[in-house]
Short mmCIF file of C-alpha atoms in Angstrom, two decimals:
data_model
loop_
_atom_site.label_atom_id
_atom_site.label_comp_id
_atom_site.label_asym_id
_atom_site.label_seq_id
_atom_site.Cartn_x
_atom_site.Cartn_y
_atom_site.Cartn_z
CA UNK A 1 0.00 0.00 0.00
CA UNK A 2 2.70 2.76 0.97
CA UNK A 3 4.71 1.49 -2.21
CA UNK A 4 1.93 2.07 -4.17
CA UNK A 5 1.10 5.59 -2.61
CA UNK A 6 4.63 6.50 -3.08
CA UNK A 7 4.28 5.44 -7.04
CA UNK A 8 1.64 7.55 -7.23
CA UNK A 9 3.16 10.85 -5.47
CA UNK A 10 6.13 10.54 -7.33
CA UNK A 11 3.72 10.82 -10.65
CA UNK A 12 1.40 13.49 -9.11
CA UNK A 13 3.39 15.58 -7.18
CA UNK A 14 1.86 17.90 -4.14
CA UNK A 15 -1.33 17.15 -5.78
CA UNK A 16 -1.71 13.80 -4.63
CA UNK A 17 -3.99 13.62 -1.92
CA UNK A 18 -6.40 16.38 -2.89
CA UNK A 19 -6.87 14.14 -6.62
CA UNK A 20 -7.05 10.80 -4.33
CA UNK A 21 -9.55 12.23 -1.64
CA UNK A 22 -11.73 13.59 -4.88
CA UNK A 23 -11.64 10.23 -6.77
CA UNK A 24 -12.73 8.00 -3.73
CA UNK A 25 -15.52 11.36 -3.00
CA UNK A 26 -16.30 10.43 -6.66
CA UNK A 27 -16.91 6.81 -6.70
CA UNK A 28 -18.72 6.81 -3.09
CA UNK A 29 -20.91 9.73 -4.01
CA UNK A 30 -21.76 7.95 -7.83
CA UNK A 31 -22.31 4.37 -5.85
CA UNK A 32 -24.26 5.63 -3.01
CA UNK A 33 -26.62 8.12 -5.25
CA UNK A 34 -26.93 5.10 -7.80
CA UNK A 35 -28.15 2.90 -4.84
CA UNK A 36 -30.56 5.43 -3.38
CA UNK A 37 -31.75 6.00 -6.91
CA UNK A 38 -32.40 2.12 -7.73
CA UNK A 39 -34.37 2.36 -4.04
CA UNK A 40 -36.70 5.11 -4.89
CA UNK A 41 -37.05 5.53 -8.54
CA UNK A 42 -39.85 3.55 -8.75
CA UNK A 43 -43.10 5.11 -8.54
CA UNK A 44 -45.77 2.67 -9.56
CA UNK A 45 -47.85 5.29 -11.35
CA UNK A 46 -50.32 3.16 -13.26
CA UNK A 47 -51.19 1.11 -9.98
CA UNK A 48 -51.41 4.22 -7.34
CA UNK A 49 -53.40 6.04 -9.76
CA UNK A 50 -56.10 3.22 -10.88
CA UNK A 51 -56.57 2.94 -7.22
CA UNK A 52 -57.47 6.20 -6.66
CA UNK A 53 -60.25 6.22 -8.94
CA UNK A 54 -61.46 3.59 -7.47
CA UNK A 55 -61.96 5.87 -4.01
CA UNK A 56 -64.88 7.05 -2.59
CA UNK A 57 -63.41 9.75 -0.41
CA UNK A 58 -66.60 10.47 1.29
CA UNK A 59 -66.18 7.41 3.14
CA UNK A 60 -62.92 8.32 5.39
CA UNK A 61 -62.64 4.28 6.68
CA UNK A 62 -62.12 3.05 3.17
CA UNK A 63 -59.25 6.24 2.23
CA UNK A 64 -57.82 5.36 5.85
CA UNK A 65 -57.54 1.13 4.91
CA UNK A 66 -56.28 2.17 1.84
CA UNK A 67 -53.30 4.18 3.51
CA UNK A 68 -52.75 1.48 5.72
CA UNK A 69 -52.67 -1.35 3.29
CA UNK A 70 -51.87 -0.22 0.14
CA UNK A 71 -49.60 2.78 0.90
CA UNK A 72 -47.20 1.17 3.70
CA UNK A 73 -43.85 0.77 1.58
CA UNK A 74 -41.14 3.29 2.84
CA UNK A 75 -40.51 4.50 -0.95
CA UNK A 76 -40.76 8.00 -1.73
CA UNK A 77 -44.09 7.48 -3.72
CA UNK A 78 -45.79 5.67 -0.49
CA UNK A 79 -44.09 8.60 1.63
CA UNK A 80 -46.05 11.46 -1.16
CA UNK A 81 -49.30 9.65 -1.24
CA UNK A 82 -49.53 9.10 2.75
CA UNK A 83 -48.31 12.73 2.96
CA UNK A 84 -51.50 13.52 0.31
CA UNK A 85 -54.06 11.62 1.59
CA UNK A 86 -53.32 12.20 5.19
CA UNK A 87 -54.01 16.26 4.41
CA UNK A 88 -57.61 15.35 2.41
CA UNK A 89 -59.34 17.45 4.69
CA UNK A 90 -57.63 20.82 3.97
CA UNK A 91 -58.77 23.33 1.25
CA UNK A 92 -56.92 22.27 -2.12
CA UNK A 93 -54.34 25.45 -2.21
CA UNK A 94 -53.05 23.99 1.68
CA UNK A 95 -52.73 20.64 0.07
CA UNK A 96 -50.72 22.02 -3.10
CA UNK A 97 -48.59 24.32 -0.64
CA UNK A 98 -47.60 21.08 1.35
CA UNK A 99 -47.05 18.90 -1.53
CA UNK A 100 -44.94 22.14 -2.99
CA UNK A 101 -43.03 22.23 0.16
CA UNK A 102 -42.59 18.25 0.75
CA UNK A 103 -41.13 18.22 -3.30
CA UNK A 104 -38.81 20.82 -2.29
CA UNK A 105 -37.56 19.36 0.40
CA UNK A 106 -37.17 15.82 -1.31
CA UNK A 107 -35.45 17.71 -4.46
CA UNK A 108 -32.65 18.83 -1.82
CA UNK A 109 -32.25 15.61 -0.69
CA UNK A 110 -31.77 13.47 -3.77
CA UNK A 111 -29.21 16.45 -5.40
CA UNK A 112 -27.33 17.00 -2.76
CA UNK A 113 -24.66 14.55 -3.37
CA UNK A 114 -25.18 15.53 -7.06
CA UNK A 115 -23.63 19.37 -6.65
CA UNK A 116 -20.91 17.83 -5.14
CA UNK A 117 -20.36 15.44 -7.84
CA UNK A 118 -20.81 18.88 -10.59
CA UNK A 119 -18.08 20.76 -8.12
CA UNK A 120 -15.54 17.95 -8.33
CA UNK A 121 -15.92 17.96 -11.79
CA UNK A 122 -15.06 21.24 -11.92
CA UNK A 123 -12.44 21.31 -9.42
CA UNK A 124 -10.56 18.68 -10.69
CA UNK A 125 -9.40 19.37 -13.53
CA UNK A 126 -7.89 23.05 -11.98
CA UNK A 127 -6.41 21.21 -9.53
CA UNK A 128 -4.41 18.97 -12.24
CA UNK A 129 -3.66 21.86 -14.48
CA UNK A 130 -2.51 23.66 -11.09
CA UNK A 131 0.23 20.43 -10.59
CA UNK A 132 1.09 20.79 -14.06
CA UNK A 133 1.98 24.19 -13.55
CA UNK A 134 3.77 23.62 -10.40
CA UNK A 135 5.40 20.54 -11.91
CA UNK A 136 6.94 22.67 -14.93
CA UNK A 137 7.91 25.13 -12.43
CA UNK A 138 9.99 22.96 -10.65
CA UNK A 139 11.39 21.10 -13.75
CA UNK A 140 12.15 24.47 -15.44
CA UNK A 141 14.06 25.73 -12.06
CA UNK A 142 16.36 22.60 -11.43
CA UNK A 143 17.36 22.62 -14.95
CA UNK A 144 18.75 26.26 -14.73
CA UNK A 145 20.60 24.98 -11.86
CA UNK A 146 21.74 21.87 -13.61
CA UNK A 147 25.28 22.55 -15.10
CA UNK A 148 25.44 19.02 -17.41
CA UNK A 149 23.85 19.38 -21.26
CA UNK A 150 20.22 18.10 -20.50
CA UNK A 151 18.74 15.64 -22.94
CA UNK A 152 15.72 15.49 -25.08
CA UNK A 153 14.53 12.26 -23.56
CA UNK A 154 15.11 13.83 -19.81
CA UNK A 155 13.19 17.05 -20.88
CA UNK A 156 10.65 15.06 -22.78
CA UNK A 157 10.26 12.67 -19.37
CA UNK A 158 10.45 16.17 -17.19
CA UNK A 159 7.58 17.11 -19.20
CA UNK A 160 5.85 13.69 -18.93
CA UNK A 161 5.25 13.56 -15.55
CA UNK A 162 3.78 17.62 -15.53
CA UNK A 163 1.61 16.44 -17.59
CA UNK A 164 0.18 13.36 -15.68
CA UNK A 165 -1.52 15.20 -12.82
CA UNK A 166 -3.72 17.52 -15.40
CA UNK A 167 -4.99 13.79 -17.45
CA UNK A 168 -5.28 12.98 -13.59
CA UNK A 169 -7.77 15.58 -13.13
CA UNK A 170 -9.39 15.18 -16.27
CA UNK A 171 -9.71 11.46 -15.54
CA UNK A 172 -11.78 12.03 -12.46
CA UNK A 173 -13.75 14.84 -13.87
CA UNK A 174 -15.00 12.76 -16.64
CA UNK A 175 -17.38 10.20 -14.23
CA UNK A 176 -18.09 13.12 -11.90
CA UNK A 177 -19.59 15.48 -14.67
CA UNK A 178 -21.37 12.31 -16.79
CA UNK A 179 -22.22 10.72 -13.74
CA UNK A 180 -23.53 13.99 -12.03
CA UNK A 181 -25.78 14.18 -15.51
CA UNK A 182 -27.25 11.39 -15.41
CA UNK A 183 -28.40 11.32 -12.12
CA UNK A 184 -29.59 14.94 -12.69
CA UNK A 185 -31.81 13.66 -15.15
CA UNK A 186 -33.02 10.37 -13.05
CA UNK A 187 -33.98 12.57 -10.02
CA UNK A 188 -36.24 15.38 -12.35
CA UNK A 189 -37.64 12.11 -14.23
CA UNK A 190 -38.59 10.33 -11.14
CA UNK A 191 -39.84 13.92 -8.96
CA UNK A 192 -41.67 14.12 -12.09
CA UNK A 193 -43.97 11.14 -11.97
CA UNK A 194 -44.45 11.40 -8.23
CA UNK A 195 -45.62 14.73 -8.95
CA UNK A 196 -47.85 13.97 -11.91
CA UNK A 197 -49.45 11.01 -9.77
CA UNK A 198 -49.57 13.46 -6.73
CA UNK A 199 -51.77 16.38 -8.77
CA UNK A 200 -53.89 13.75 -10.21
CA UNK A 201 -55.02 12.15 -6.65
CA UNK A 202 -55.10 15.79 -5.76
CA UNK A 203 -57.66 16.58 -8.10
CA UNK A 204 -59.62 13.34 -7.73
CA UNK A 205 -59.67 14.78 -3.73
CA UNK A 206 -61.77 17.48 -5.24
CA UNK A 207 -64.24 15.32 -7.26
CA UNK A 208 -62.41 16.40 -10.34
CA UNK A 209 -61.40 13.11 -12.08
CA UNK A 210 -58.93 13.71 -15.15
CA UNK A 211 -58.49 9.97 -16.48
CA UNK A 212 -54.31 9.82 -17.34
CA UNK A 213 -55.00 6.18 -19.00
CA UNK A 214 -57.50 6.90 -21.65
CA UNK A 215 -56.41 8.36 -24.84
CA UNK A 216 -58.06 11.89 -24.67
CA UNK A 217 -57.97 15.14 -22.22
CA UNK A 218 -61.26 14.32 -20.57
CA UNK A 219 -62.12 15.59 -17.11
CA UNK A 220 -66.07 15.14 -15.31
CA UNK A 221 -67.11 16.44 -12.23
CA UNK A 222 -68.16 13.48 -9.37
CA UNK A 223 -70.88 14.33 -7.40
CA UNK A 224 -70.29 12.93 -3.28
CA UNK A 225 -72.95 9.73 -4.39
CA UNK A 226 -71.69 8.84 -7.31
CA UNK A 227 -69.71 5.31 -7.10
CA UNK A 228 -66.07 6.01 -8.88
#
């Protein structure tokens, strides 16, 4: 382990540790959001929705059995619709403000490990063009000391190892900036559905039914008696 630490800081330079504390920040963040994602992605649209219709919310012990039984899971879906359902009784613009604030809150939560991933990729590449710098600083000053003719092959190798810590940086930005992508767009896709099933169910609340499985934009008021 130290022999390999030492083959590395003898390529890298003084950049070492900050380039090997971002690439292990890198991997853990990318393994840990892809985990998190594979755990709440899913949002089993078709299934909440179809049973909502199938409510009557004017009977309160058949919305409460259907909290408790069908809407038990710990996923973030489960987590909206409780949240939802358990607020049926305020006016529709309280409901929207606490399903505004409860996105909000859940947006924070599955990015914040994605900024950091954007800022390393940003970073890290400065950092390696910074150790490039510094390494052709160093090179250029011991060869004005050096009193011996100095080779191609030792500039060319001089040169060589400046280089390494900015492909070092680039090498780590490249996951952190795809990575931090890609998860960008998996969080907005999934927030998405859970907020498309959320104003649906929201609506039904109100007796408005807008049917999201048929192929037109049809919406019917339902009276309190009516059987959905």
């Amino acid at each position: 382990m130290m022999q390999t630490l030492t083959n590395i800081h003898s390529q890298l330079g003084i950049m070492t540790w900050p380039l090997i504390i971002m690439s292990f920040l890198t991997v853990a963040i990318l393994i840990e959001r892809t985990i998190y994602m594979l755990l709440n992605s899913r949002t089993h649209t078709t299934a909440i929705l179809r049973s909502i219709h199938k409510l009557d919310f004017s009977r309160p012990q058949e919305v409460d059995a259907f909290i408790q039984n069908e809407l038990k899971g710990r996923q973030l879906i489960f987590q909206s619709m409780r949240m939802l359902l358990g607020h049926r009784h305020f006016t529709k613009p309280l409901r929207e403000e606490a399903v505004g604030i409860w996105l909000f809150k859940k947006r924070q939560q599955f990015r914040s490990g994605i900024r950091l991933l954007s800022m390393i990729g940003v970073i890290s590449p400065l950092i390696g063009l910074l150790g490039t710098v510094l390494g052709l600083m160093e090179m250029f000053s011991s060869m004005t000391d050096a009193t011996a003719v100095i080779s191609p092959a030792t500039l060319a190798d001089g040169l060589g190892l400046a280089m390494t810590t900015t492909a070092a940086g680039l090498i780590i930005a490249l996951p952190a900036i795809t990575g931090a992508q890609l998860l960008g767009m998996w969080v907005e896709k999934t927030l998405a559905k859970i907020e498309y099933t959320l104003n649906h169910s929201n609506l039904h609340i109100e007796g408005i039914v807008v049917d999201p499985f048929s192929g037109t934009q049809s919406s019917y008021m339902v009276t309190s008696d009516e059987v959905l």
